Amino acid sequence: MENFTYARADSPEAAIRAAADGAVFAAGTTELVNWMRLGIVAPPALTDISGLDLAAIALADDGATLTVGALATLNAVGTAPPVRTHAPALAEAALKAASPQLRNRATLGGNVLQRTRCPYFRAEAAGEGRMPWPCNKRVAGSGCVAREAPFDRAALFGWTDDCVATQPSDPVVALAALDAVARVQGPDGIREVAMRDFHLDQQEGGAATETRLAPGEMILGYRIPVDAAARGSAYLKVRERESYEYAMVSAAVCLDHADGTIRALRIALGSVAQKPWRLPQTEAALAGAALDEETVQAAMDAALRDARPLPGQGWKPRLAANAATRAVMMAGGIVR
Amino acid sequence: MTTRPHDHPGEAMPATRFVLNGTDRAVTHEARVTLLDLLRERLGATGTKKGCAEGACGACTVLLDGERVNACMVLAAAVHGREVTTVEGLAAADGTLHAVQRAFVEQDALQCGYCTPGQVVSAVACIREGHAGSEVEIAEWMSGNLCRCAAYPQIVAAVQQAAAELGTPQGGASGAVQSTAPAARA
């Protein structure tokens, strides 16, 4: 790891000014330190934003909006009563991420900016000439070895021949299903970005550009609209071991239902694309439908027919459809 | 854009002051140095182990202001003004072991021992957080500490034994993860 200069920012504006001079924002550093070790980034300077007043979690007085600061840790998000009550999918996603120790450091602002767990991308190699294999994210134009390799964590949607990586965050799946909005601040002021549009798949951004965050912009926090579907939300993570592992697929569901009928439904799939993958047509098709497994499963099977699994990963669309179905049944209180 | 005068300039060699196991320490170090490397290489606190150095194994678990963290993922400069407790800080001054340490001995919760300092520190926090209510809950909330000898059943038993001795805090498993004072002494 190259050395860098370290400074503590005492305001978002100071941090953003430092970023304009080349500094990288540092908070929990559970991703950044690994990036620097692997040679993914080699910033000349860090601006430590962890002391800023951006960790609050609160329900607005009218009960209609939940706000979560970017510096709230994943353990804080996962255990905060307002989150558990009004956006349980986010609480579950936060607590199913990483390990207890990492969740004490990792922030909800940094979590959505984590990068793919593709092992080819995460090669330890300082400097372009030292990459042991092609990766268009690491060295533009070098190629994508994961596309050809026996690698079973590739995207189902939105990928191109240049890159098949997925976004591995759990919370981002919940935030997308919850219709959360990120508040971001940059040199030109504060703006809002819907979390369902925050990330870019490869068809939208190529191999290199993964979010709509502009250079020098930092996430201040999130605004989550609280409705019956948000309060009735659930998150299901499917992985190869019960704990402390990335998802093979995941699903976040916000469900409003009554008398066995779906009134409103929002679904996001995780780890199947470089962004949380909302299913808008399925959401519309199931509004007003019966809340039973057969109906929901048929809709999810149809939704996954658009998937483009790489060779050897034909199991993944079925796993995603089953996970989405089960997440709806969990949100509906029909299964645990 | 140039840095404005009131912005703090960055330091390539920050001077970090913090409390380590109850003692004030001050070290000037390269900004890139992690808390783990500072403890082991500069302060002689080698009880904290370096396993994966990428936040995966938990061998480097320490308490930062009472909360468990992976020391390999924390920059040393970031602990300025804070309190760090390592495995060396758990036993009483007279050498009496912490209840968790005793439980690990009595339950034979280790084989090679390399992961044990991290397991013990993590278990102290796990119990204090109220996450030691059942075998399943302990397995989940100790999952950030890998044991390649696979002494997991004995580790769970040790955490249960220590939790029974220390008592479960109010709030239980669903309560907030509290930031508390440095490790309680046995």
Short mmCIF file of C-alpha atoms in Angstrom, two decimals:
data_model
loop_
_atom_site.label_atom_id
_atom_site.label_comp_id
_atom_site.label_asym_id
_atom_site.label_seq_id
_atom_site.Cartn_x
_atom_site.Cartn_y
_atom_site.Cartn_z
CA MET A 1 0.00 0.00 0.00
CA GLU A 2 1.30 3.43 -0.94
CA ASN A 3 1.42 6.04 1.79
CA PHE A 4 -0.98 8.98 1.67
CA THR A 5 -1.78 12.03 3.71
CA TYR A 6 -4.52 11.84 6.32
CA ALA A 7 -6.75 14.61 7.58
CA ARG A 8 -10.02 14.83 9.49
CA ALA A 9 -12.73 16.85 7.82
CA ASP A 10 -14.78 19.07 10.14
CA SER A 11 -17.60 19.66 7.65
CA PRO A 12 -18.96 18.08 4.47
CA GLU A 13 -17.80 21.19 2.62
CA ALA A 14 -14.22 20.76 3.84
CA ALA A 15 -14.25 17.10 2.80
CA ILE A 16 -15.65 17.97 -0.61
CA ARG A 17 -12.96 20.62 -1.08
CA ALA A 18 -10.31 18.04 -0.16
CA ALA A 19 -11.86 15.60 -2.64
CA ALA A 20 -11.58 18.24 -5.35
CA ASP A 21 -7.85 18.22 -4.61
CA GLY A 22 -7.67 14.45 -5.03
CA ALA A 23 -8.51 13.14 -1.58
CA VAL A 24 -10.75 10.12 -1.09
CA PHE A 25 -13.52 10.07 1.55
CA ALA A 26 -12.77 7.68 4.41
CA ALA A 27 -15.29 6.57 7.03
CA GLY A 28 -15.36 2.95 8.23
CA THR A 29 -12.57 2.06 5.73
CA THR A 30 -13.65 -1.59 5.62
CA GLU A 31 -13.58 -1.38 1.81
CA LEU A 32 -11.10 1.43 1.23
CA VAL A 33 -8.23 -0.21 3.10
CA ASN A 34 -8.66 -3.38 1.07
CA TRP A 35 -8.81 -1.40 -2.18
CA MET A 36 -5.53 0.28 -1.28
CA ARG A 37 -3.93 -3.04 -0.32
CA LEU A 38 -4.99 -4.66 -3.58
CA GLY A 39 -3.92 -1.73 -5.70
CA ILE A 40 -7.46 -0.95 -6.87
CA VAL A 41 -6.93 2.63 -5.76
CA ALA A 42 -3.84 4.52 -4.63
CA PRO A 43 -5.13 7.89 -3.43
CA PRO A 44 -2.65 10.64 -2.51
CA ALA A 45 -4.82 11.76 0.38
CA LEU A 46 -7.64 10.62 2.66
CA THR A 47 -10.20 12.95 4.17
CA ASP A 48 -11.70 11.24 7.22
CA ILE A 49 -15.39 12.09 7.39
CA SER A 50 -16.18 9.74 10.28
CA GLY A 51 -16.43 12.62 12.75
CA LEU A 52 -19.16 14.44 10.84
CA ASP A 53 -22.66 14.60 12.29
CA LEU A 54 -24.22 12.22 9.77
CA ALA A 55 -25.07 9.13 11.82
CA ALA A 56 -28.60 9.94 12.97
CA ILE A 57 -31.53 7.57 12.39
CA ALA A 58 -34.97 9.13 12.85
CA LEU A 59 -38.60 8.87 11.90
CA ALA A 60 -40.09 12.22 10.88
CA ASP A 61 -42.81 13.65 13.12
CA ASP A 62 -45.52 12.87 10.60
CA GLY A 63 -44.35 9.24 10.48
CA ALA A 64 -44.10 9.29 6.71
CA THR A 65 -40.33 9.45 6.26
CA LEU A 66 -37.47 7.55 7.80
CA THR A 67 -34.06 9.19 7.53
CA VAL A 68 -30.77 7.34 7.96
CA GLY A 69 -27.47 9.20 7.99
CA ALA A 70 -24.65 7.99 5.78
CA LEU A 71 -22.41 7.40 8.79
CA ALA A 72 -24.87 5.12 10.58
CA THR A 73 -23.10 1.79 10.95
CA LEU A 74 -24.71 -1.38 9.66
CA ASN A 75 -25.18 -2.62 13.24
CA ALA A 76 -26.81 0.68 14.16
CA VAL A 77 -29.12 0.48 11.14
CA GLY A 78 -29.96 -3.15 11.80
CA THR A 79 -30.84 -2.66 15.47
CA ALA A 80 -32.47 0.79 15.40
CA PRO A 81 -36.15 0.43 16.43
CA PRO A 82 -37.43 2.89 13.77
CA VAL A 83 -35.73 0.88 11.03
CA ARG A 84 -36.88 -2.46 12.42
CA THR A 85 -40.46 -1.21 12.63
CA HIS A 86 -40.83 0.91 9.49
CA ALA A 87 -38.33 -0.65 7.07
CA PRO A 88 -37.61 -4.18 8.34
CA ALA A 89 -36.10 -5.23 5.01
CA LEU A 90 -33.33 -2.68 5.52
CA ALA A 91 -32.71 -3.82 9.09
CA GLU A 92 -32.50 -7.46 8.01
CA ALA A 93 -30.26 -6.64 5.04
CA ALA A 94 -27.92 -4.65 7.28
CA LEU A 95 -27.61 -7.46 9.83
CA LYS A 96 -27.12 -10.13 7.16
CA ALA A 97 -24.17 -8.22 5.73
CA ALA A 98 -20.56 -8.97 6.70
CA SER A 99 -19.68 -9.85 10.32
CA PRO A 100 -20.50 -8.20 13.66
CA GLN A 101 -17.05 -6.59 13.78
CA LEU A 102 -17.24 -5.21 10.25
CA ARG A 103 -20.78 -3.97 10.85
CA ASN A 104 -19.49 -1.86 13.76
CA ARG A 105 -17.32 0.05 11.29
CA ALA A 106 -19.04 -0.23 7.91
CA THR A 107 -21.44 2.63 7.21
CA LEU A 108 -24.60 2.73 5.14
CA GLY A 109 -22.99 5.44 3.03
CA GLY A 110 -19.92 3.39 2.24
CA ASN A 111 -21.75 0.08 1.93
CA VAL A 112 -23.55 1.01 -1.28
CA LEU A 113 -20.23 2.08 -2.78
CA GLN A 114 -18.54 -1.28 -2.21
CA ARG A 115 -17.34 -2.88 -5.40
CA THR A 116 -17.87 -6.29 -6.90
CA ARG A 117 -16.52 -9.40 -5.22
CA CYS A 118 -15.43 -10.80 -8.58
CA PRO A 119 -12.12 -12.47 -7.68
CA TYR A 120 -10.56 -11.40 -10.96
CA PHE A 121 -11.31 -7.75 -10.19
CA ARG A 122 -9.91 -8.22 -6.68
CA ALA A 123 -6.49 -9.39 -7.80
CA GLU A 124 -3.66 -8.11 -5.61
CA ALA A 125 -1.70 -6.05 -8.09
CA ALA A 126 -0.29 -2.59 -7.65
CA GLY A 127 -0.08 -0.86 -11.00
CA GLU A 128 -1.64 -1.70 -14.34
CA GLY A 129 1.27 -3.74 -15.64
CA ARG A 130 1.08 -6.15 -12.72
CA MET A 131 -2.45 -7.45 -13.24
CA PRO A 132 -2.18 -11.23 -13.69
CA TRP A 133 -5.24 -11.41 -15.95
CA PRO A 134 -7.53 -9.11 -17.92
CA CYS A 135 -10.14 -7.04 -16.10
CA ASN A 136 -11.77 -4.05 -17.74
CA LYS A 137 -12.50 -2.49 -14.37
CA ARG A 138 -8.84 -2.56 -13.38
CA VAL A 139 -7.27 -1.90 -16.78
CA ALA A 140 -9.61 -0.39 -19.35
CA GLY A 141 -9.67 -2.36 -22.57
CA SER A 142 -7.78 -5.35 -21.19
CA GLY A 143 -10.76 -7.70 -21.36
CA CYS A 144 -12.86 -9.75 -18.94
CA VAL A 145 -11.55 -13.12 -17.83
CA ALA A 146 -14.59 -13.76 -15.62
CA ARG A 147 -16.70 -13.92 -18.78
CA GLU A 148 -14.85 -17.10 -19.80
CA ALA A 149 -13.76 -18.50 -16.45
CA PRO A 150 -15.53 -21.09 -14.30
CA PHE A 151 -16.97 -18.31 -12.17
CA ASP A 152 -20.51 -18.77 -10.89
CA ARG A 153 -21.24 -15.32 -9.46
CA ALA A 154 -21.77 -13.47 -12.72
CA ALA A 155 -24.67 -11.15 -13.46
CA LEU A 156 -27.96 -12.31 -14.99
CA PHE A 157 -29.04 -8.88 -16.16
CA GLY A 158 -27.43 -5.81 -17.69
CA TRP A 159 -24.02 -7.33 -18.31
CA THR A 160 -21.94 -6.96 -21.45
CA ASP A 161 -19.00 -8.83 -22.87
CA ASP A 162 -16.82 -6.18 -21.21
CA CYS A 163 -17.89 -7.02 -17.65
CA VAL A 164 -20.20 -9.51 -15.91
CA ALA A 165 -19.75 -8.25 -12.34
CA THR A 166 -22.51 -7.86 -9.75
CA GLN A 167 -23.00 -5.35 -6.95
CA PRO A 168 -22.78 -7.42 -3.74
CA SER A 169 -24.37 -5.04 -1.20
CA ASP A 170 -27.31 -6.34 0.84
CA PRO A 171 -28.61 -2.96 2.06
CA VAL A 172 -28.70 -1.55 -1.46
CA VAL A 173 -31.27 -4.19 -2.43
CA ALA A 174 -33.52 -3.13 0.43
CA LEU A 175 -33.00 0.56 -0.29
CA ALA A 176 -34.03 0.03 -3.92
CA ALA A 177 -37.17 -1.90 -2.98
CA LEU A 178 -38.03 0.75 -0.39
CA ASP A 179 -37.83 3.53 -3.00
CA ALA A 180 -35.19 5.19 -0.83
CA VAL A 181 -33.61 8.41 -2.02
CA ALA A 182 -29.97 9.30 -1.37
CA ARG A 183 -29.02 12.88 -0.49
CA VAL A 184 -25.64 13.63 -2.01
CA GLN A 185 -23.49 16.72 -1.73
CA GLY A 186 -20.85 17.88 -4.15
CA PRO A 187 -19.06 21.06 -5.15
CA ASP A 188 -22.28 22.35 -6.70
CA GLY A 189 -24.53 21.69 -3.73
CA ILE A 190 -26.97 19.02 -2.60
CA ARG A 191 -29.12 16.83 -4.84
CA GLU A 192 -31.16 13.66 -4.51
CA VAL A 193 -30.73 10.36 -6.34
CA ALA A 194 -33.27 7.53 -6.21
CA MET A 195 -31.53 4.38 -5.01
CA ARG A 196 -33.21 2.27 -7.68
CA ASP A 197 -31.31 4.40 -10.21
CA PHE A 198 -28.16 5.07 -8.16
CA HIS A 199 -26.14 2.20 -9.63
CA LEU A 200 -25.51 1.54 -13.30
CA ASP A 201 -25.36 -1.81 -15.02
CA GLN A 202 -22.71 -2.40 -17.65
CA GLN A 203 -25.10 -1.57 -20.49
CA GLU A 204 -25.62 1.83 -18.86
CA GLY A 205 -22.16 2.65 -17.53
CA GLY A 206 -19.73 0.26 -19.17
CA ALA A 207 -17.27 -1.70 -17.07
CA ALA A 208 -15.90 1.31 -15.23
CA THR A 209 -18.76 3.60 -14.22
CA GLU A 210 -20.81 1.91 -11.50
CA THR A 211 -22.90 4.72 -9.99
CA ARG A 212 -24.43 8.10 -10.83
CA LEU A 213 -22.31 9.70 -8.11
CA ALA A 214 -20.16 12.42 -9.69
CA PRO A 215 -16.50 12.78 -8.75
CA GLY A 216 -16.20 14.58 -5.43
CA GLU A 217 -19.78 13.91 -4.35
CA MET A 218 -20.45 12.31 -0.96
CA ILE A 219 -23.58 10.63 0.34
CA LEU A 220 -25.09 12.52 3.29
CA GLY A 221 -27.86 10.05 4.02
CA TYR A 222 -31.07 8.45 2.84
CA ARG A 223 -34.73 9.35 2.91
CA ILE A 224 -37.07 6.35 3.00
CA PRO A 225 -40.79 6.88 2.40
CA VAL A 226 -42.73 4.90 4.99
CA ASP A 227 -45.90 3.26 3.72
CA ALA A 228 -47.71 0.04 4.51
CA ALA A 229 -45.53 -1.82 2.02
CA ALA A 230 -42.33 -0.54 3.67
CA ARG A 231 -43.59 -1.56 7.10
CA GLY A 232 -44.42 -4.95 5.62
CA SER A 233 -41.07 -5.45 3.93
CA ALA A 234 -38.75 -8.45 4.10
CA TYR A 235 -35.28 -9.41 2.93
CA LEU A 236 -34.14 -12.91 2.00
CA LYS A 237 -30.46 -13.69 1.43
CA VAL A 238 -29.50 -17.01 -0.13
CA ARG A 239 -25.90 -18.03 0.43
CA GLU A 240 -23.70 -21.07 0.64
CA ARG A 241 -23.35 -20.86 4.39
CA GLU A 242 -25.75 -19.52 6.97
CA SER A 243 -23.74 -16.50 8.05
CA TYR A 244 -20.94 -14.14 7.05
CA GLU A 245 -21.04 -14.79 3.31
CA TYR A 246 -22.03 -12.87 0.23
CA ALA A 247 -25.33 -13.66 -1.43
CA MET A 248 -25.72 -16.03 -4.35
CA VAL A 249 -28.97 -14.16 -4.89
CA SER A 250 -31.11 -12.06 -2.58
CA ALA A 251 -34.52 -10.44 -2.69
CA ALA A 252 -36.09 -7.47 -0.94
CA VAL A 253 -39.87 -7.18 -1.02
CA CYS A 254 -42.17 -4.40 0.17
CA LEU A 255 -45.69 -5.74 0.44
CA ASP A 256 -49.07 -4.25 1.30
CA HIS A 257 -51.79 -6.88 1.41
CA ALA A 258 -55.24 -7.49 2.84
CA ASP A 259 -57.66 -10.40 2.83
CA GLY A 260 -55.31 -12.59 0.80
CA THR A 261 -54.91 -10.01 -1.95
CA ILE A 262 -51.77 -8.08 -2.90
CA ARG A 263 -52.50 -4.33 -2.80
CA ALA A 264 -49.02 -3.05 -3.57
CA LEU A 265 -45.70 -4.79 -4.14
CA ARG A 266 -42.14 -3.67 -4.82
CA ILE A 267 -39.39 -6.21 -5.53
CA ALA A 268 -35.64 -5.85 -5.92
CA LEU A 269 -33.26 -8.72 -6.61
CA GLY A 270 -29.66 -8.59 -5.37
CA SER A 271 -26.41 -10.04 -6.69
CA VAL A 272 -27.93 -10.61 -10.14
CA ALA A 273 -26.69 -7.38 -11.73
CA GLN A 274 -24.38 -4.47 -11.09
CA LYS A 275 -27.38 -2.74 -9.57
CA PRO A 276 -30.34 -3.83 -7.49
CA TRP A 277 -32.72 -5.26 -10.05
CA ARG A 278 -36.26 -4.01 -9.66
CA LEU A 279 -39.06 -5.96 -11.37
CA PRO A 280 -41.53 -3.19 -12.35
CA GLN A 281 -43.61 -5.29 -14.73
CA THR A 282 -43.97 -8.05 -12.15
CA GLU A 283 -44.85 -5.52 -9.47
CA ALA A 284 -47.63 -4.13 -11.69
CA ALA A 285 -48.84 -7.57 -12.72
CA LEU A 286 -49.16 -8.79 -9.13
CA ALA A 287 -51.00 -5.72 -7.83
CA GLY A 288 -54.49 -7.00 -7.12
CA ALA A 289 -53.47 -10.65 -7.46
CA ALA A 290 -53.98 -13.34 -4.90
CA LEU A 291 -51.24 -13.61 -2.28
CA ASP A 292 -50.57 -17.30 -2.79
CA GLU A 293 -47.38 -19.09 -3.65
CA GLU A 294 -48.56 -20.50 -6.96
CA THR A 295 -49.57 -17.08 -8.32
CA VAL A 296 -46.42 -15.34 -7.11
CA GLN A 297 -44.12 -18.13 -8.29
CA ALA A 298 -45.62 -18.00 -11.79
CA ALA A 299 -45.02 -14.25 -11.94
CA MET A 300 -41.44 -14.57 -10.74
CA ASP A 301 -40.70 -17.40 -13.15
CA ALA A 302 -41.95 -15.15 -15.95
CA ALA A 303 -39.81 -12.26 -14.73
CA LEU A 304 -36.66 -14.37 -14.74
CA ARG A 305 -37.19 -15.48 -18.34
CA ASP A 306 -35.36 -12.30 -19.32
CA ALA A 307 -32.25 -13.43 -17.45
CA ARG A 308 -29.09 -14.13 -19.44
CA PRO A 309 -27.13 -16.66 -17.37
CA LEU A 310 -23.61 -17.47 -18.47
CA PRO A 311 -22.83 -21.13 -19.21
CA GLY A 312 -22.94 -23.22 -16.04
CA GLN A 313 -25.19 -20.75 -14.24
CA GLY A 314 -28.56 -21.88 -15.51
CA TRP A 315 -29.50 -22.62 -11.90
CA LYS A 316 -29.35 -18.97 -10.95
CA PRO A 317 -32.56 -17.65 -12.57
CA ARG A 318 -34.53 -20.41 -10.84
CA LEU A 319 -32.83 -19.64 -7.53
CA ALA A 320 -33.64 -15.93 -7.98
CA ALA A 321 -37.29 -16.65 -8.86
CA ASN A 322 -37.65 -18.96 -5.87
CA ALA A 323 -35.97 -16.44 -3.56
CA ALA A 324 -38.24 -13.64 -4.75
CA THR A 325 -41.29 -15.83 -4.28
CA ARG A 326 -40.26 -16.83 -0.79
CA ALA A 327 -39.48 -13.21 0.11
CA VAL A 328 -43.04 -12.25 -0.86
CA MET A 329 -44.39 -15.09 1.28
CA MET A 330 -42.15 -13.91 4.16
CA ALA A 331 -43.38 -10.33 3.79
CA GLY A 332 -46.92 -11.67 3.80
CA GLY A 333 -46.30 -13.60 7.00
CA ILE A 334 -47.10 -16.89 5.26
CA VAL A 335 -43.64 -18.41 5.72
CA ARG A 336 -40.77 -17.42 7.98
CA MET B 1 -9.25 24.21 -6.65
CA THR B 2 -6.75 25.07 -3.95
CA THR B 3 -7.18 24.11 -0.35
CA ARG B 4 -8.51 26.99 1.69
CA PRO B 5 -6.41 28.17 4.62
CA HIS B 6 -8.79 26.97 7.30
CA ASP B 7 -8.81 23.39 6.03
CA HIS B 8 -6.56 21.03 7.92
CA PRO B 9 -3.61 19.95 5.83
CA GLY B 10 -3.18 16.22 5.55
CA GLU B 11 -0.38 14.50 7.40
CA ALA B 12 1.79 11.82 5.83
CA MET B 13 3.12 11.07 9.34
CA PRO B 14 0.22 11.67 11.73
CA ALA B 15 0.80 11.73 15.48
CA THR B 16 -1.81 9.51 17.06
CA ARG B 17 -2.64 9.59 20.76
CA PHE B 18 -4.99 7.02 22.19
CA VAL B 19 -5.60 4.93 25.28
CA LEU B 20 -4.43 1.33 24.97
CA ASN B 21 -5.62 -0.96 27.74
CA GLY B 22 -5.92 1.97 30.11
CA THR B 23 -2.55 3.55 29.30
CA ASP B 24 -2.02 6.71 27.23
CA ARG B 25 0.05 6.06 24.13
CA ALA B 26 1.39 8.45 21.50
CA VAL B 27 2.92 7.26 18.25
CA THR B 28 3.96 9.05 15.08
CA HIS B 29 3.52 6.74 12.12
CA GLU B 30 2.93 6.61 8.40
CA ALA B 31 -0.69 7.41 7.56
CA ARG B 32 -1.11 4.05 5.84
CA VAL B 33 -0.39 2.04 9.00
CA THR B 34 -3.34 0.07 10.33
CA LEU B 35 -4.23 -0.21 14.00
CA LEU B 36 -3.23 -3.88 13.81
CA ASP B 37 0.26 -3.13 12.56
CA LEU B 38 0.68 -0.26 15.01
CA LEU B 39 -0.23 -2.55 17.92
CA ARG B 40 2.03 -5.37 16.83
CA GLU B 41 4.99 -3.60 15.25
CA ARG B 42 5.23 -0.38 17.25
CA LEU B 43 3.65 -1.05 20.62
CA GLY B 44 4.62 -4.68 21.22
CA ALA B 45 1.00 -5.68 21.74
CA THR B 46 1.33 -8.92 19.84
CA GLY B 47 -1.61 -10.64 21.50
CA THR B 48 -3.74 -9.32 18.66
CA LYS B 49 -3.08 -11.65 15.74
CA LYS B 50 -2.72 -11.00 12.03
CA GLY B 51 -4.54 -13.69 10.11
CA CYS B 52 -5.95 -12.60 6.77
CA ALA B 53 -5.28 -8.85 6.96
CA GLU B 54 -8.40 -8.25 4.89
CA GLY B 55 -11.25 -8.26 7.37
CA ALA B 56 -12.23 -11.87 6.82
CA CYS B 57 -10.96 -13.93 9.77
CA GLY B 58 -11.43 -11.85 12.92
CA ALA B 59 -8.08 -12.85 14.50
CA CYS B 60 -7.31 -9.14 14.95
CA THR B 61 -10.53 -8.28 16.80
CA VAL B 62 -10.10 -5.52 19.38
CA LEU B 63 -12.51 -3.23 21.19
CA LEU B 64 -12.63 0.38 19.98
CA ASP B 65 -14.48 2.51 22.54
CA GLY B 66 -15.97 -0.78 23.71
CA GLU B 67 -17.15 -2.01 20.31
CA ARG B 68 -15.50 -4.93 18.54
CA VAL B 69 -13.77 -4.10 15.26
CA ASN B 70 -11.22 -5.71 12.93
CA ALA B 71 -7.96 -3.90 13.72
CA CYS B 72 -6.66 -4.74 10.23
CA MET B 73 -9.37 -2.58 8.67
CA VAL B 74 -8.94 0.43 10.96
CA LEU B 75 -6.33 3.03 10.14
CA ALA B 76 -4.20 3.80 13.17
CA ALA B 77 -4.76 7.52 12.62
CA ALA B 78 -8.50 6.98 13.02
CA VAL B 79 -8.18 5.92 16.68
CA HIS B 80 -6.79 9.30 17.74
CA GLY B 81 -8.47 10.30 20.98
CA ARG B 82 -10.18 6.94 21.43
CA GLU B 83 -9.82 3.87 23.66
CA VAL B 84 -8.57 0.51 22.42
CA THR B 85 -8.76 -2.72 24.42
CA THR B 86 -6.86 -5.78 23.26
CA VAL B 87 -6.69 -9.27 24.70
CA GLU B 88 -3.84 -8.04 26.93
CA GLY B 89 -6.30 -5.66 28.59
CA LEU B 90 -8.87 -8.23 29.69
CA ALA B 91 -7.25 -9.89 32.70
CA ALA B 92 -7.06 -8.10 36.05
CA ALA B 93 -3.84 -6.41 37.13
CA ASP B 94 -3.02 -9.36 39.39
CA GLY B 95 -3.29 -11.76 36.47
CA THR B 96 -6.75 -13.09 37.27
CA LEU B 97 -8.26 -14.08 33.97
CA HIS B 98 -11.41 -12.51 32.57
CA ALA B 99 -14.47 -14.77 32.80
CA VAL B 100 -14.34 -15.31 29.03
CA GLN B 101 -10.70 -16.34 29.16
CA ARG B 102 -11.41 -18.78 31.95
CA ALA B 103 -14.33 -20.22 30.04
CA PHE B 104 -12.17 -20.80 26.97
CA VAL B 105 -9.67 -22.71 29.13
CA GLU B 106 -12.32 -24.74 30.93
CA GLN B 107 -14.25 -25.59 27.75
CA ASP B 108 -11.04 -26.42 25.84
CA ALA B 109 -12.21 -23.92 23.19
CA LEU B 110 -9.05 -23.93 21.12
CA GLN B 111 -6.53 -26.14 19.42
CA CYS B 112 -3.71 -24.19 17.76
CA GLY B 113 -4.77 -21.00 19.52
CA TYR B 114 -4.02 -18.53 16.75
CA CYS B 115 -7.58 -17.27 16.47
CA THR B 116 -8.15 -17.35 20.23
CA PRO B 117 -7.28 -13.74 21.18
CA GLY B 118 -9.72 -12.52 18.56
CA GLN B 119 -12.34 -15.05 19.65
CA VAL B 120 -11.99 -14.01 23.29
CA VAL B 121 -12.23 -10.27 22.59
CA SER B 122 -15.14 -10.84 20.23
CA ALA B 123 -16.90 -13.00 22.82
CA VAL B 124 -16.56 -10.28 25.45
CA ALA B 125 -18.39 -7.91 23.11
CA CYS B 126 -20.89 -10.55 21.98
CA ILE B 127 -21.97 -11.16 25.58
CA ARG B 128 -22.09 -7.46 26.42
CA GLU B 129 -24.22 -6.76 23.33
CA GLY B 130 -26.76 -9.32 24.52
CA HIS B 131 -26.13 -11.71 21.63
CA ALA B 132 -25.33 -14.81 23.67
CA GLY B 133 -28.87 -15.99 24.35
CA SER B 134 -28.71 -19.32 22.55
CA GLU B 135 -26.30 -21.55 20.65
CA VAL B 136 -27.75 -20.33 17.34
CA GLU B 137 -27.49 -16.69 18.34
CA ILE B 138 -23.90 -17.16 19.52
CA ALA B 139 -22.96 -18.90 16.26
CA GLU B 140 -24.45 -16.01 14.28
CA TRP B 141 -22.88 -13.23 16.34
CA MET B 142 -19.47 -14.98 16.58
CA SER B 143 -19.43 -15.67 12.82
CA GLY B 144 -16.84 -12.97 12.24
CA ASN B 145 -14.22 -15.11 13.99
CA LEU B 146 -13.02 -18.07 11.97
CA CYS B 147 -11.35 -21.07 13.63
CA ARG B 148 -9.59 -23.31 11.13
CA CYS B 149 -9.17 -25.98 13.79
CA ALA B 150 -12.99 -25.89 13.92
CA ALA B 151 -13.28 -25.69 17.69
CA TYR B 152 -16.65 -24.04 17.15
CA PRO B 153 -18.74 -26.24 19.47
CA GLN B 154 -16.34 -25.60 22.34
CA ILE B 155 -16.21 -21.88 21.53
CA VAL B 156 -19.99 -21.67 21.68
CA ALA B 157 -19.93 -23.57 24.97
CA ALA B 158 -17.32 -21.17 26.35
CA VAL B 159 -19.39 -18.15 25.36
CA GLN B 160 -22.44 -19.70 26.99
CA GLN B 161 -20.50 -20.41 30.18
CA ALA B 162 -19.10 -16.89 30.36
CA ALA B 163 -22.46 -15.33 29.52
CA ALA B 164 -24.08 -17.27 32.34
CA GLU B 165 -21.42 -16.02 34.73
CA LEU B 166 -21.43 -12.40 33.54
CA GLY B 167 -25.18 -12.12 33.04
CA THR B 168 -27.06 -10.86 29.99
CA PRO B 169 -27.48 -7.10 29.71
CA GLN B 170 -30.93 -5.54 29.65
CA GLY B 171 -32.40 -5.21 26.18
CA GLY B 172 -31.41 -8.63 24.95
CA ALA B 173 -30.75 -9.60 21.38
CA SER B 174 -33.05 -7.03 19.85
CA GLY B 175 -31.60 -4.14 21.81
CA ALA B 176 -29.26 -1.58 20.35
CA VAL B 177 -25.59 -2.36 20.16
CA GLN B 178 -24.28 -0.13 22.89
CA SER B 179 -21.00 1.65 22.94
CA THR B 180 -19.72 1.08 26.42
CA ALA B 181 -16.67 1.59 28.50
CA PRO B 182 -13.58 -0.54 27.90
CA ALA B 183 -13.78 -4.17 28.83
CA ALA B 184 -15.08 -4.98 32.24
CA ARG B 185 -12.55 -6.75 34.36
CA ALA B 186 -13.19 -10.05 36.02
#
